[in-house]
Coordinates of C-alpha atoms and ligand atoms in Angstrom, one line a residue:
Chain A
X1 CA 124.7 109.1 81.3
X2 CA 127.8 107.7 82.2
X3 CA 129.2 109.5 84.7
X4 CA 132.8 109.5 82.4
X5 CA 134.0 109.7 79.0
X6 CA 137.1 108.3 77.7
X7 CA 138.6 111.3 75.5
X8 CA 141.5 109.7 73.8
X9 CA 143.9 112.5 74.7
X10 CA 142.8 113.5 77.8
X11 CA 142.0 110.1 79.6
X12 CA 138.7 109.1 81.5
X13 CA 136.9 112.2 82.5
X14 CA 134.0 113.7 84.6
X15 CA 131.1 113.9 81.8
X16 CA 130.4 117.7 83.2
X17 CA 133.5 118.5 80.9
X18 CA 131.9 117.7 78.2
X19 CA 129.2 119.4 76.0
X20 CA 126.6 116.8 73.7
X21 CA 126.1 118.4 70.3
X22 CA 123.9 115.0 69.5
X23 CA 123.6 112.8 66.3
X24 CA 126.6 112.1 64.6
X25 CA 125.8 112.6 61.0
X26 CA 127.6 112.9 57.5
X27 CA 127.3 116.8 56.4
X28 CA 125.5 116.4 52.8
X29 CA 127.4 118.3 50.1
X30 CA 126.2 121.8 50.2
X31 CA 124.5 121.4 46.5
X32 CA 122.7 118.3 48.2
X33 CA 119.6 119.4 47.6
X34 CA 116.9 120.5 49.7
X35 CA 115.3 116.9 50.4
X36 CA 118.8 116.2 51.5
X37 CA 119.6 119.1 54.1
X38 CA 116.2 118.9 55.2
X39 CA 117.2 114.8 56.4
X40 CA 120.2 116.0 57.7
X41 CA 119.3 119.2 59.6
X42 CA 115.4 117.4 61.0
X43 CA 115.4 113.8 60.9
X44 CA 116.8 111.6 63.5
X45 CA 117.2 107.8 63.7
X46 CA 116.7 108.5 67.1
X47 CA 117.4 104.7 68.2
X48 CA 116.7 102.6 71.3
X49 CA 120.4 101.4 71.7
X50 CA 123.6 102.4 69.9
X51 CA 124.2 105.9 69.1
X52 CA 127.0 107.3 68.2
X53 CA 127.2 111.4 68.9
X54 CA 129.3 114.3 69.1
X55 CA 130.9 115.8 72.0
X56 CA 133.1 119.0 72.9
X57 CA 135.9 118.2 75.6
X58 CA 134.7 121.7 76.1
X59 CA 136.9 121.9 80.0
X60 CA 139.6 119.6 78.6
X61 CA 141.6 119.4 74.9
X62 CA 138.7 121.3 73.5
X63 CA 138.6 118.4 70.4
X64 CA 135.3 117.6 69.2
X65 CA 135.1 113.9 70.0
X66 CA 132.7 111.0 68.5
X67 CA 130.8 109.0 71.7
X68 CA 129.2 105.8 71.1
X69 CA 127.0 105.1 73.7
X70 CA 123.9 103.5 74.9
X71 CA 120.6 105.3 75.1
X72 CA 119.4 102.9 77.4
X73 CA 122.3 101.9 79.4
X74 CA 124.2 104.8 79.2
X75 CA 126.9 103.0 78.3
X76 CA 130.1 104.4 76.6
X77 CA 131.2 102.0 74.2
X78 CA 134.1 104.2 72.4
X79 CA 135.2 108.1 72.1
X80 CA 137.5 108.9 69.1
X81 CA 138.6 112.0 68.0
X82 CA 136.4 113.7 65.4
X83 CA 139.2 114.2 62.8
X84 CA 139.9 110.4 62.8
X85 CA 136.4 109.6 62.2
X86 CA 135.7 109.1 58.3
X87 CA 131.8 107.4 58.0
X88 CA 129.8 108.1 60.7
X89 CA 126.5 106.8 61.3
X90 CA 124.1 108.3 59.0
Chain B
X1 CA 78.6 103.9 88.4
X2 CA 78.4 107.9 88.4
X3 CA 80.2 109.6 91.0
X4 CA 77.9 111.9 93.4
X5 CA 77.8 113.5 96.7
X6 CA 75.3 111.0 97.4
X7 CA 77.4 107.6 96.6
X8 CA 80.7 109.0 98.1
X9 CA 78.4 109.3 101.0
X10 CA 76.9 105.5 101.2
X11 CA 80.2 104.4 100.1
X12 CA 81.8 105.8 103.2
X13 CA 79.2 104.2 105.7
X14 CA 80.1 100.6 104.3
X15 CA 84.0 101.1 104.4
X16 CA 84.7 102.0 100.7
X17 CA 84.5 98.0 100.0
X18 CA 81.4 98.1 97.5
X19 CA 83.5 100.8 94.5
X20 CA 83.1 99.2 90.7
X21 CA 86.5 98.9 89.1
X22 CA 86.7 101.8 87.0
X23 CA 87.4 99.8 83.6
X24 CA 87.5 96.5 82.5
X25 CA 90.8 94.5 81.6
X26 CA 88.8 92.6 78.2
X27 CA 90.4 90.2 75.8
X28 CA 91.8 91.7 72.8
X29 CA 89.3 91.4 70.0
X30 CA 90.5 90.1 66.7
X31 CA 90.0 93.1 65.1
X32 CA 88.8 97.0 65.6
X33 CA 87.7 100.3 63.9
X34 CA 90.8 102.5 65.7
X35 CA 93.7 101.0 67.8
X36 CA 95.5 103.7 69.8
X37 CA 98.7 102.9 70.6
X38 CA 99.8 104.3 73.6
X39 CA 97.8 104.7 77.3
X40 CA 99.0 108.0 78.3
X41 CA 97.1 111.5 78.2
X42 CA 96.9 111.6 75.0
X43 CA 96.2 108.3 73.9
X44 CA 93.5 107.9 76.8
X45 CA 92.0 111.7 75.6
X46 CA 91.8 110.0 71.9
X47 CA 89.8 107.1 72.8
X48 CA 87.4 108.9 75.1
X49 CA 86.4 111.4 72.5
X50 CA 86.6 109.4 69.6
X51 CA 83.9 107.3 71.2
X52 CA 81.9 109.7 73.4
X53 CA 81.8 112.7 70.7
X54 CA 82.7 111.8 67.1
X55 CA 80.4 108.3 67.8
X56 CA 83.3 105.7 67.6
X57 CA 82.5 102.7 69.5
X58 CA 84.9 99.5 68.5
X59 CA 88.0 101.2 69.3
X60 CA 90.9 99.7 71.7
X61 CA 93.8 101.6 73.4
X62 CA 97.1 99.4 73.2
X63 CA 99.4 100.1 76.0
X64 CA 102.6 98.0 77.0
X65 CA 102.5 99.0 80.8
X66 CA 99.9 100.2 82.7
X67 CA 98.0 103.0 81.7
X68 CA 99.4 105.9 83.4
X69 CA 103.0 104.5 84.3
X70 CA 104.4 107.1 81.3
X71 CA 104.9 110.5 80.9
X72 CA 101.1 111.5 82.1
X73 CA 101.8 110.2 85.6
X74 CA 105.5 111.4 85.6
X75 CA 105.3 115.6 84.7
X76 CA 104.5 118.5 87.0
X77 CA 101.3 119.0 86.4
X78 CA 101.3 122.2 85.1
X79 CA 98.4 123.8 82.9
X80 CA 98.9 127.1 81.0
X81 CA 97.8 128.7 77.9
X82 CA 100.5 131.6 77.6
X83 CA 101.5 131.3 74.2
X84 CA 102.5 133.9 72.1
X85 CA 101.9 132.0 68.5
X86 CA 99.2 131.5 66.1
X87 CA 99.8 128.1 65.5
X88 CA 99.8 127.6 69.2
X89 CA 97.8 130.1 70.8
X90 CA 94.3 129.0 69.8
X91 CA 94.8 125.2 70.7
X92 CA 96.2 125.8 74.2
X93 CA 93.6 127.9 75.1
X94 CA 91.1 125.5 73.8
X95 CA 92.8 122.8 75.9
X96 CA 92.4 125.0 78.7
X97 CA 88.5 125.6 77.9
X98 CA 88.3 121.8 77.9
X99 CA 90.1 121.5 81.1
X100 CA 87.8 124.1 82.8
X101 CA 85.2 121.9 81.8
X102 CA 86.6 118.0 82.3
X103 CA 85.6 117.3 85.6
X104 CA 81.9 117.6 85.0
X105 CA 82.3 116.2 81.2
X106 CA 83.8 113.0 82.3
X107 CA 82.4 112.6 86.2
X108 CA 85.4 112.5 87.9
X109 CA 88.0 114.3 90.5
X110 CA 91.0 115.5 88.8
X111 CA 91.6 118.3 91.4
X112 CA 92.0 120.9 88.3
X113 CA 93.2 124.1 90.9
X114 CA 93.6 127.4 88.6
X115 CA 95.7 128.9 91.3
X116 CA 97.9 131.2 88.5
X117 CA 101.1 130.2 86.5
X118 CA 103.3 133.6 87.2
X119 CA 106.8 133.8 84.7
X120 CA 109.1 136.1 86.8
X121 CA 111.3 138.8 84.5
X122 CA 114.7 139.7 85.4
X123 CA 115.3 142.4 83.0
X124 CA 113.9 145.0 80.8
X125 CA 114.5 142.8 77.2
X126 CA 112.6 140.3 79.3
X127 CA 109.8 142.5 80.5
X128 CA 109.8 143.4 77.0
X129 CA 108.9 139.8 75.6
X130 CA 107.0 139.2 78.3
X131 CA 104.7 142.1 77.6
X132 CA 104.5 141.1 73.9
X133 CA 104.0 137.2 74.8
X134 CA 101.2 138.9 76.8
X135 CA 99.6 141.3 74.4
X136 CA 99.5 138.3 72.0
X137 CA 97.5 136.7 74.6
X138 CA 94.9 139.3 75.4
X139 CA 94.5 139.4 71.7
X140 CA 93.5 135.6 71.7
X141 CA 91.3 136.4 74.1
X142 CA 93.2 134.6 76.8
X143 CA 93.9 136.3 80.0
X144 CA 96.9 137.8 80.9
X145 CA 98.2 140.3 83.4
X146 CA 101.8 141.9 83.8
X147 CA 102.7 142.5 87.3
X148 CA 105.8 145.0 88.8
X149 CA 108.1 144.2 91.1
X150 CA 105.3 145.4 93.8
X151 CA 102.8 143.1 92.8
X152 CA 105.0 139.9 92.7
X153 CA 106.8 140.7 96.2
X154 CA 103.1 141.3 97.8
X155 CA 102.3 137.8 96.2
X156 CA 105.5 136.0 96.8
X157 CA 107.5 138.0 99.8
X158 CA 110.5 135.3 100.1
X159 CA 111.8 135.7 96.7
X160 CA 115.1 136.9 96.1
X161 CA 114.3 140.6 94.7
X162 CA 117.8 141.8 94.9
X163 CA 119.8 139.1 93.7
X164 CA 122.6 141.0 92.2
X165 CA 122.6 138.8 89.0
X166 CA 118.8 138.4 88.6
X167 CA 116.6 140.7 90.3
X168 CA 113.2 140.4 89.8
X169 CA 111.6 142.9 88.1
X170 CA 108.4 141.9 88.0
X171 CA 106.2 138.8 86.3
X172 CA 103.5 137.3 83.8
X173 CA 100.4 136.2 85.4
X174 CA 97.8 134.2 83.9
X175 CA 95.3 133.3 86.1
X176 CA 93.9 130.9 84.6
X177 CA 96.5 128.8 84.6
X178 CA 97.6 126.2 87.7
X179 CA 97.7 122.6 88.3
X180 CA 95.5 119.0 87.6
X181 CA 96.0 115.9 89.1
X182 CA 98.0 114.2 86.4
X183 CA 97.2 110.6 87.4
X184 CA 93.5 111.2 87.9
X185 CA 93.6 112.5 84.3
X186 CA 94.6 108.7 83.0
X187 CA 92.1 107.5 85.4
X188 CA 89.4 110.1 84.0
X189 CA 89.9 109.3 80.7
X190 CA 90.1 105.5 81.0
X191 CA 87.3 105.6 83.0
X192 CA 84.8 107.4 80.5
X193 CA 86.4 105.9 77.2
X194 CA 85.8 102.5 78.8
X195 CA 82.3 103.6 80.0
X196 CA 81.8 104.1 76.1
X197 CA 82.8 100.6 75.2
X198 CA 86.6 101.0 74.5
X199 CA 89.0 98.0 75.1
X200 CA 91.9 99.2 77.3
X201 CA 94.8 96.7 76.4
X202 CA 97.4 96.9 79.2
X203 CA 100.5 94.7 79.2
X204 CA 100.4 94.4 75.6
X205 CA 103.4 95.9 73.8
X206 CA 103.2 96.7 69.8
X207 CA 106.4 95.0 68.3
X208 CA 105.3 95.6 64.7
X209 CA 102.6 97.2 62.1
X210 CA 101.3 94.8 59.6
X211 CA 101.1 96.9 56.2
X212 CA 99.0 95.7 53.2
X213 CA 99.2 97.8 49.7
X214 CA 99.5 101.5 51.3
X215 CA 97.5 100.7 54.8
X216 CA 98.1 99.6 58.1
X217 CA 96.0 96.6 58.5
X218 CA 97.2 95.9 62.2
X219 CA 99.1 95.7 64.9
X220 CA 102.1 92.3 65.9
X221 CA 101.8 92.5 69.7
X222 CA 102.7 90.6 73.0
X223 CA 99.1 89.0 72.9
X224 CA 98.9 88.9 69.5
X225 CA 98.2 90.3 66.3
X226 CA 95.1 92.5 65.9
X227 CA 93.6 94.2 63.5
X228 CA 92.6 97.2 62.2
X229 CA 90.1 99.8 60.2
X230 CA 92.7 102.8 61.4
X231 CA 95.5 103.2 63.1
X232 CA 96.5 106.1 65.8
X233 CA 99.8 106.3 67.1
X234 CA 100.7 108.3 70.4
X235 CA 103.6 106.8 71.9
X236 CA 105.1 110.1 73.5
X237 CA 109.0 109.2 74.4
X238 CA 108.7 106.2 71.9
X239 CA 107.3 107.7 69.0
X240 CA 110.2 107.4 66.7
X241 CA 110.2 103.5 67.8
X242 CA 106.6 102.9 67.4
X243 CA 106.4 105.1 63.9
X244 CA 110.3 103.3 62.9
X245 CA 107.6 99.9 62.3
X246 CA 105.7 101.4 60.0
X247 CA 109.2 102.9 58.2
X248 CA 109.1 106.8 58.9
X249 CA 111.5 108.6 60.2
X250 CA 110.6 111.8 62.5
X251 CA 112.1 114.8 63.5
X252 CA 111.9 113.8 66.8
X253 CA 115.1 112.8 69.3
X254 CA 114.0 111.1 73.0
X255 CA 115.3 113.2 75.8
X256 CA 114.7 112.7 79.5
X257 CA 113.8 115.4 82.3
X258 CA 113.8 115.2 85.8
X259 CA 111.3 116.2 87.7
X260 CA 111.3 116.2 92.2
X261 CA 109.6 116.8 95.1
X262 CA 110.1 117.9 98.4
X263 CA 108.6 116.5 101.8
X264 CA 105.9 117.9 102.8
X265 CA 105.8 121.5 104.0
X266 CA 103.0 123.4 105.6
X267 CA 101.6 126.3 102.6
X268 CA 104.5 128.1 101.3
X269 CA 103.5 128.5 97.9
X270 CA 100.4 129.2 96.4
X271 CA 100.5 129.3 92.4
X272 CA 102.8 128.0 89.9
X273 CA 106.3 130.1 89.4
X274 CA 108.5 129.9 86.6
X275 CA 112.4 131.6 87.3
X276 CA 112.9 133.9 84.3
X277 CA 117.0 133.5 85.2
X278 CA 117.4 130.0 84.5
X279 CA 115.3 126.9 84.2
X280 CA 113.0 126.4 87.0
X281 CA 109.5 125.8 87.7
X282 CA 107.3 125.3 91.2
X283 CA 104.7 124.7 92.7
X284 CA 103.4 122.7 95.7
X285 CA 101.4 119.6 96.0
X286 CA 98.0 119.4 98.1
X287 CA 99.8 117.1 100.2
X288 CA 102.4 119.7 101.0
X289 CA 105.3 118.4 98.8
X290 CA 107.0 121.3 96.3
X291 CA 106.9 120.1 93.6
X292 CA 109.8 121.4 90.6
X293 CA 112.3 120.5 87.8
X294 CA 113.8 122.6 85.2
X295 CA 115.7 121.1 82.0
X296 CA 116.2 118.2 80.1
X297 CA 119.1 116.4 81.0
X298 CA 120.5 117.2 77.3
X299 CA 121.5 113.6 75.2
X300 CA 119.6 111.4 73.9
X301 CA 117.9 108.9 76.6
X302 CA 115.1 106.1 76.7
X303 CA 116.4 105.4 80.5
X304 CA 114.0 107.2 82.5
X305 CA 116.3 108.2 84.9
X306 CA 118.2 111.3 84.7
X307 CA 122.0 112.5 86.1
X308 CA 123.2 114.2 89.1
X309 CA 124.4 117.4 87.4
X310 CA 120.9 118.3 86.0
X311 CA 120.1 118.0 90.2
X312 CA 122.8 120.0 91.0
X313 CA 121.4 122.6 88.6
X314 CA 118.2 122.5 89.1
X315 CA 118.7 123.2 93.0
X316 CA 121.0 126.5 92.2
X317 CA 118.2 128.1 90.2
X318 CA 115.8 127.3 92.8
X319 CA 118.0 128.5 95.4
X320 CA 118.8 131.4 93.1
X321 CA 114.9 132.1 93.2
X322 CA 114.1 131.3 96.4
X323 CA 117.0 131.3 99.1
X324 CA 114.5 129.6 101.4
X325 CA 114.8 126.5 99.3
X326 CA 118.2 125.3 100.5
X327 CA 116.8 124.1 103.9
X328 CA 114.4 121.5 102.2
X329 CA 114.9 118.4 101.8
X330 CA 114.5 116.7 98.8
X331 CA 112.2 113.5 98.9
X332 CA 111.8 112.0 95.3
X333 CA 113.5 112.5 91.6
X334 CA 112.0 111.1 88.9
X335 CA 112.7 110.7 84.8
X336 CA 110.3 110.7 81.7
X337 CA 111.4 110.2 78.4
X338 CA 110.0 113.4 76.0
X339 CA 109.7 112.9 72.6
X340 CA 111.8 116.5 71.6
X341 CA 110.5 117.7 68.1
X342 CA 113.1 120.2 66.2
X343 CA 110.8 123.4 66.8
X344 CA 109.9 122.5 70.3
X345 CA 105.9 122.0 68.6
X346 CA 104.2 119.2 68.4
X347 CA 103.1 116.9 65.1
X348 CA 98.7 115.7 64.8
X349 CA 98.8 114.8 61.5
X350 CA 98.4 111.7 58.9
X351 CA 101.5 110.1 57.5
X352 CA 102.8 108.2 55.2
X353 CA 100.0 105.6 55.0
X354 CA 96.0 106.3 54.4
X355 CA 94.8 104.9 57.5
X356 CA 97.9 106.1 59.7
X357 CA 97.3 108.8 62.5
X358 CA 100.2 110.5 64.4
X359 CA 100.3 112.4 67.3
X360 CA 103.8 113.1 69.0
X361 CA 106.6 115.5 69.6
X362 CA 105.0 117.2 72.9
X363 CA 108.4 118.0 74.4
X364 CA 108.2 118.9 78.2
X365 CA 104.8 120.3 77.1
X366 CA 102.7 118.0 76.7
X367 CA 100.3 117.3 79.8
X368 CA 98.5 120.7 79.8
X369 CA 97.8 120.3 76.3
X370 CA 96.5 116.3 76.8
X371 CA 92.0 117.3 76.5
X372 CA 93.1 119.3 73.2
X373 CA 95.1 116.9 71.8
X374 CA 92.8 114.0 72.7
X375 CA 89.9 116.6 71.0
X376 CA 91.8 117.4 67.9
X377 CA 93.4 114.5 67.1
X378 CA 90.0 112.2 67.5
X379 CA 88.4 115.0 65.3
X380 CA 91.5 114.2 62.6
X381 CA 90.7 110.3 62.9
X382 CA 86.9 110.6 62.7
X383 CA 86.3 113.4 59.8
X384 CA 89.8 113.2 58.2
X385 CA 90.4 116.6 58.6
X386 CA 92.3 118.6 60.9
X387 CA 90.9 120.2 64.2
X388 CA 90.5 124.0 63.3
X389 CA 93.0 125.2 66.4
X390 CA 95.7 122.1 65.2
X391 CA 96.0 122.6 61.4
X392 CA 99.7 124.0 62.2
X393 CA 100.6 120.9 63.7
X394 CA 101.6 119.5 60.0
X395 CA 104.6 116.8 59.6
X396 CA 105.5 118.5 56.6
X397 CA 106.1 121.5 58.3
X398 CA 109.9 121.4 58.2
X399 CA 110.0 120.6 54.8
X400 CA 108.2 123.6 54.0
X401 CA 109.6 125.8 56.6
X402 CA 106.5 126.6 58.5
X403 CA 108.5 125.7 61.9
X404 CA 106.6 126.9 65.3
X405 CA 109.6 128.2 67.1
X406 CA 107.5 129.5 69.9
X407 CA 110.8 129.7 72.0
X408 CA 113.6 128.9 69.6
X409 CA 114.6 126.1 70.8
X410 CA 114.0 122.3 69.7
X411 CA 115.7 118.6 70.4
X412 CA 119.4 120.1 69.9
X413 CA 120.4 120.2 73.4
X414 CA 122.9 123.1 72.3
X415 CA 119.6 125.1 71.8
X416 CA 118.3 125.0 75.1
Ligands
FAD501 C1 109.4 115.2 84.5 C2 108.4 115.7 83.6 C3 107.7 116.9 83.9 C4 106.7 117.4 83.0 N1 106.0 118.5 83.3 C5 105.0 118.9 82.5 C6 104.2 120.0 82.9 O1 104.3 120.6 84.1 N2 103.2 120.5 82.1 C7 103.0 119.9 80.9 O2 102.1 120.4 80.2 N3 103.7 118.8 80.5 C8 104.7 118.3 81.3 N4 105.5 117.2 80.9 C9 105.2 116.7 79.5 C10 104.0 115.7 79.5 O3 104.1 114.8 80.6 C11 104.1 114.9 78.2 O4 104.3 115.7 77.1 C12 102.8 114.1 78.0 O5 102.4 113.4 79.1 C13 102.9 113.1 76.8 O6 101.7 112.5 76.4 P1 101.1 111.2 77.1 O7 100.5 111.5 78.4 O8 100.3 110.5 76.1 O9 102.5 110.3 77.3 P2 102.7 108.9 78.1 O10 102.0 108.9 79.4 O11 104.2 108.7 78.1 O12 102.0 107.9 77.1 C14 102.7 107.2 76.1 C15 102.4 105.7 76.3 O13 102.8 104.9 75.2 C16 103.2 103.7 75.7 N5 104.0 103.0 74.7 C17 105.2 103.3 74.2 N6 105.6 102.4 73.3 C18 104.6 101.5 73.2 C19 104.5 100.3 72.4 N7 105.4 99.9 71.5 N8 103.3 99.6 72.5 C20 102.4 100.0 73.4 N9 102.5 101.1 74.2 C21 103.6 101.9 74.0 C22 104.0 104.0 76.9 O14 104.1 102.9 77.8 C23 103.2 105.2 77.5 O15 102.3 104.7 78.5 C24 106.4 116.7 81.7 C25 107.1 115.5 81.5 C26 108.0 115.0 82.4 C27 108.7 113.7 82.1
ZN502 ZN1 140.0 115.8 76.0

C-alpha cells in the first residue's frame, strides 16, 4: 500500500488512518433480485490493476472516501469523497 | 532413481556429484489429456494423482515461474485438521491421513514433524468454542485434547499467563497436527508426477483459453498454444485472472499476508501455537529460525509484498504472547498473494464449461490441505464426480446459501 492517502478534506495522510471497506460497487435496488444481490454481495472483478475502493478516514474527517489505486503498484491514483461519487465501478 | 538409506549412502562417498535431476524440463507437446495450470501444491498434488492413481498419463502442469516460487514455498508450513464443520471436517482430516502417509507414497523427505498445533484460550466464551470446535472433532474421529492453564504452562513455561488483558486460560491441542517442509512438498510432487510421465511446463505463462462451442479446447501461452482433452485450473492468488480468460467471475478477492522469520535460536519452541488474543501463529524451523505471521494485510493486493503496520502488529501479539519475543531479531518478511473466498472455504468444482475444472479460494489455508486437494480434485477430473469429503466445496454455494463459515469471516477485510 501506499504508505498515504490523499483525503480531499483532510490532506495527504498516514494510511493507518484509514480503514479499507474493499470494492467499490453500485448498491442494486433492494427489489434487484436475488441473481442481482448475490453479484453484488459475492462476486468480485477482483482485477490486476485499477481498482477503485472504499475507505473510512476512520482517525481523520470520518467521510467515507472512494480510493483508486493500484493492486500491483500500490499506487493511489485519486480519493474523492463518497457523496461526490455518482457511478462507481461495477 | 528411488531414494534409500542405501543410495544416500553411495552418493555421499562420491561427493553428491552423481544425483538424477528430479524432473525433466520437456517441450510442450501440441496437445494433452489434462493441462493444470498452476505449479504450486495443488496443482503439483493434481498431476501426481491424476497420473499415479486415477491412471492419467498425457497430462502437463503449466506454470509461469518455477514450480514452487508461489504460495507453496511462501506459507508457514502449518498442518492441522481442527475443524469444527461438516463440510470441512472430513476433508482435512483426510488430508492429514494423506500427509501421515506421503513420504513413503511418493519416496521422498518432506520432513512432515507432527509435533502438536496448540490454540491458546483467553476466556471462558473462548474455552467454550474451543471445547465445542473440539467435541466436533472427536466426533470425526480426529484427535483432540483440551488442556488448562496447568497443562499449557508445563508445556510452554515463558508464556504470558497473567497478562492482564489476555490471560491464558488454557488451549486446544491436536497432536496430530505440526509442520512439513513446504518446498520439499513441490519437489515431492513434481518429482513423482514426472516419474509418471507428466510434462512440467515452467516459464510458460497462460495468457488466454481458447473456447470452442461450450469447451475449453486449450491454452494461448508464452511458448505457445496447446491443447487440450480437459482443463484444470489452480492458480491460487491468480485465480480470478486465470478463470477472467475463460469469462467467470469468482467470489474470490487477492489479498496478501506476511509471513517472517527470526534468526536462528537454540530450541525454544517445540509445537505450533496459535495466540487466541489476536492473530498470531509460531513455530520454529529445524534450522532454528521462529517462524510466524498473523493477518492479511487487509486490501486487495497481487504485490507480494506486504506493509509495515501489519509488522508492527504482528510483533505486539507475539510480544503480547510471548514477552520473550521482543529481544529477537527479525531476519526475513515475506508476501503471498491468497486467493480470499467470501466464506473463508474453498471452491473444487466444474464451471461454466464441460471440460473446465476449478480449484481455488484456499485463503491463508491452503498448504495443509495441498494432498487432499490434489486427491479430490484429480478424483473430480478423472470420474467427473466429486471426492466424497469435498462435495461442499460447490461454486454454486453462495447462490444457494450453503456458505462454510467455519470462522465467519471471508475476503471483506472488515470481517477479519
Ligand atoms: C505467508 C503465508 C503463510 C501461509 N501459511 C499457511 C500455513 O501455515 N498453513 C496452511 O495450510 N496454509 C498456509 N498458507 C496458504 C497456502 O500457502 C496456500 O493456500 C496454498 O499454497 C495455495 O495453493 P498452491 O500451493 O497451489 O499455490 P501456489 O504455490 O501459489 O500455486 C499457484 C501457481 O499458479 C501459478 N500461476 C498463476 N497464474 C498463472 C498463469 N497465468 N499461468 C501459469 N501459471 C500461473 C503461480 O505462479 C503459482 O506458482 C500461507 C500462505 C502465505 C502466503
Ligand atoms: Zn479525511
Amino acid at each position: 500500500m501506499a504508505s498515504r492517502i490523499p483525503c480531499p478534506h483532510c490532506g495527504l495522510r498516514p494510511k493507518e488512518e484509514f480503514t479499507v471497506k474493499g470494492a467499490a460497487l453500485q448498491r442494486p435496488e433492494a427489489e434487484a433480485g436475488a441473481q442481482a444481490w448475490h453479484d453484488y454481495v459475492y462476486l468480485r472483478d477482483n482485477p490486476r490493476g485499477a481498482y477503485e475502493e472504499y475507505w473510512h478516514h476512520t482517525s481523520g474527517c470520518r467521510r467515507w472516501l472512494v480510493v483508486a489505486r493500484n493492486t500491483v503498484t500500490h499506487e493511489v491514483a485519486s480519493c474523492r469523497d463518497a457523496a461526490e461519487v455518482k457511478a462507481v465501478t461495477a | 532413481m528411488r531414494y534409500s538409506a542405501l543410495s544416500i549412502f553411495l552418493n555421499g562417498l562420491f561427493g553428491n556429484r552423481n544425483w538424477a535431476a528430479h524432473w525433466r524440463q520437456p517441450e510442450p507437446k501440441a496437445h494433452y489429456d489434462v493441462i493444470i495450470v498452476g505449479g504450486g501444491g495443488h496443482g503439483l498434488a493434481t498431476a501426481y494423482y491424476l497420473s499415479k492413481t486415477f491412471g492419467i498419463r498425457n497430462i502437463a502442469v503449466v506454470e509461469k515461474g518455477y514450480i514452487g516460487s508461489g504460495n507453496v514455498g511462501r506459507n508457514t508450513t502449518i498442518i492441522r485438521s481442527n475443524y469444527l464443520l461438516p463440510g470441512n471436517n472430513p476433508f482435512y482430516e483426510f488430508s492429514m491421513k494423506l500427509w501421515e502417509g506421503l513420504e513413503q507414497d511418493f519416496n521422498f523427505n518432506a520432513m512432515v514433524s507432527q509435533r502438536g498445533v496448540l490454540n491458546l484460550f483467553h476466556s471462558d466464551a473462548q474455552r467454550d468454542a474451543y471445547t465445542r470446535r473440539g467435541n466436533a472433532m472427536r466426533l470425526h474421529g480426529v484427535d483432540a485434547e483440551l488442556l488448562d492453564r496447568e497443562a499449557v504452562c508445563a508445556m510452554l513455561p515463558f508464556f504470558d499467563y497473567d497478562n492482564a488483558r489476555f490471560p491464558i486460560q488454557g488451549g486446544l491441542l491436536q497432536r496430530r497436527g505440526g509442520t512439513v517442509r513446504h518446498d520439499a512438498v513441490a519437489w515431492g510432487y513434481a518429482r513423482g508426477a514426472d516419474s509418471h510421465g507428466v510434462d512440467i511446463l515452467q516459464n510458460c505463462e497462460v495468457t488466454g483459453i481458447r473456447r470452442e462451442g461450450g469447451k475449453a479446447v486449450g491454452v494461448e501461452t508464452t511458448r505457445g498454444f496447446i491443447g487440450c482433452g480437459k482443463l484444470a485450473l489452480a492458480a491460487a492468488g491468480n485465480s480470478s485472472q486465470v478463470v477472467g480468460m475463460a469469462g467467470l467471475k469468482l467470489p474470490i478477492e487477492s489479498h496478501v499476508l506476511q509471513a517472517f522469520v527470526s534468526e536462528g535460536l537454540k530450541p525454544f519452541i517445540d509445537s505450533v501455537v496459535t495466540f487466541g488474543a489476536g492473530h498470531f501463529y509460531v513455530s520454529q524451523s529445524d534450522k532454528g529460525g521462529l517462524v510466524f505471521g498473523g493477518d492479511i494485510d487487509g486490501y486487495n493486493s497481487y504485490a507480494q509484498r506486504g506493509n509495515l503496520a501489519t509488522v508492527e502488529h504482528v510483533a505486539e501479539a507475539g510480544k503480547a504472547m510471548i514477552p520473550a519475543l521482543s529481544r529477537i531479531r527479525v531476519l526475513r518478511s515475506w508476501g503471498g498473494i491468497m486467493d480470499m473466498s467470501m466464506d473463508g472455504s474453498p471452491i473444487i468444482d466444474r464451471v461454466h464449461l464441460d471440460n473446465l475444472y476449478l480449484n481455488a479460494g484456499w485463503c491463508y489455508g491452503g498448504f495443509k490441505a495441498t494432498p487432499a486437494s490434489g486427491y479430490c480434485f484429480a478424483h473430480l477430473i478423472a470420474k467427473g464426480e466429486p471426492h466424497e469429503t469435498a462435495k461442499a466445496f460447490r461454486l454454486d454455494r453462495f447462490q444457494r446459501g450453503y456458505l462454510i463459515d467455519e470462522k465467519g469471516q471471508g475476503a471483506q477485510p472488515n470481517l477479519h
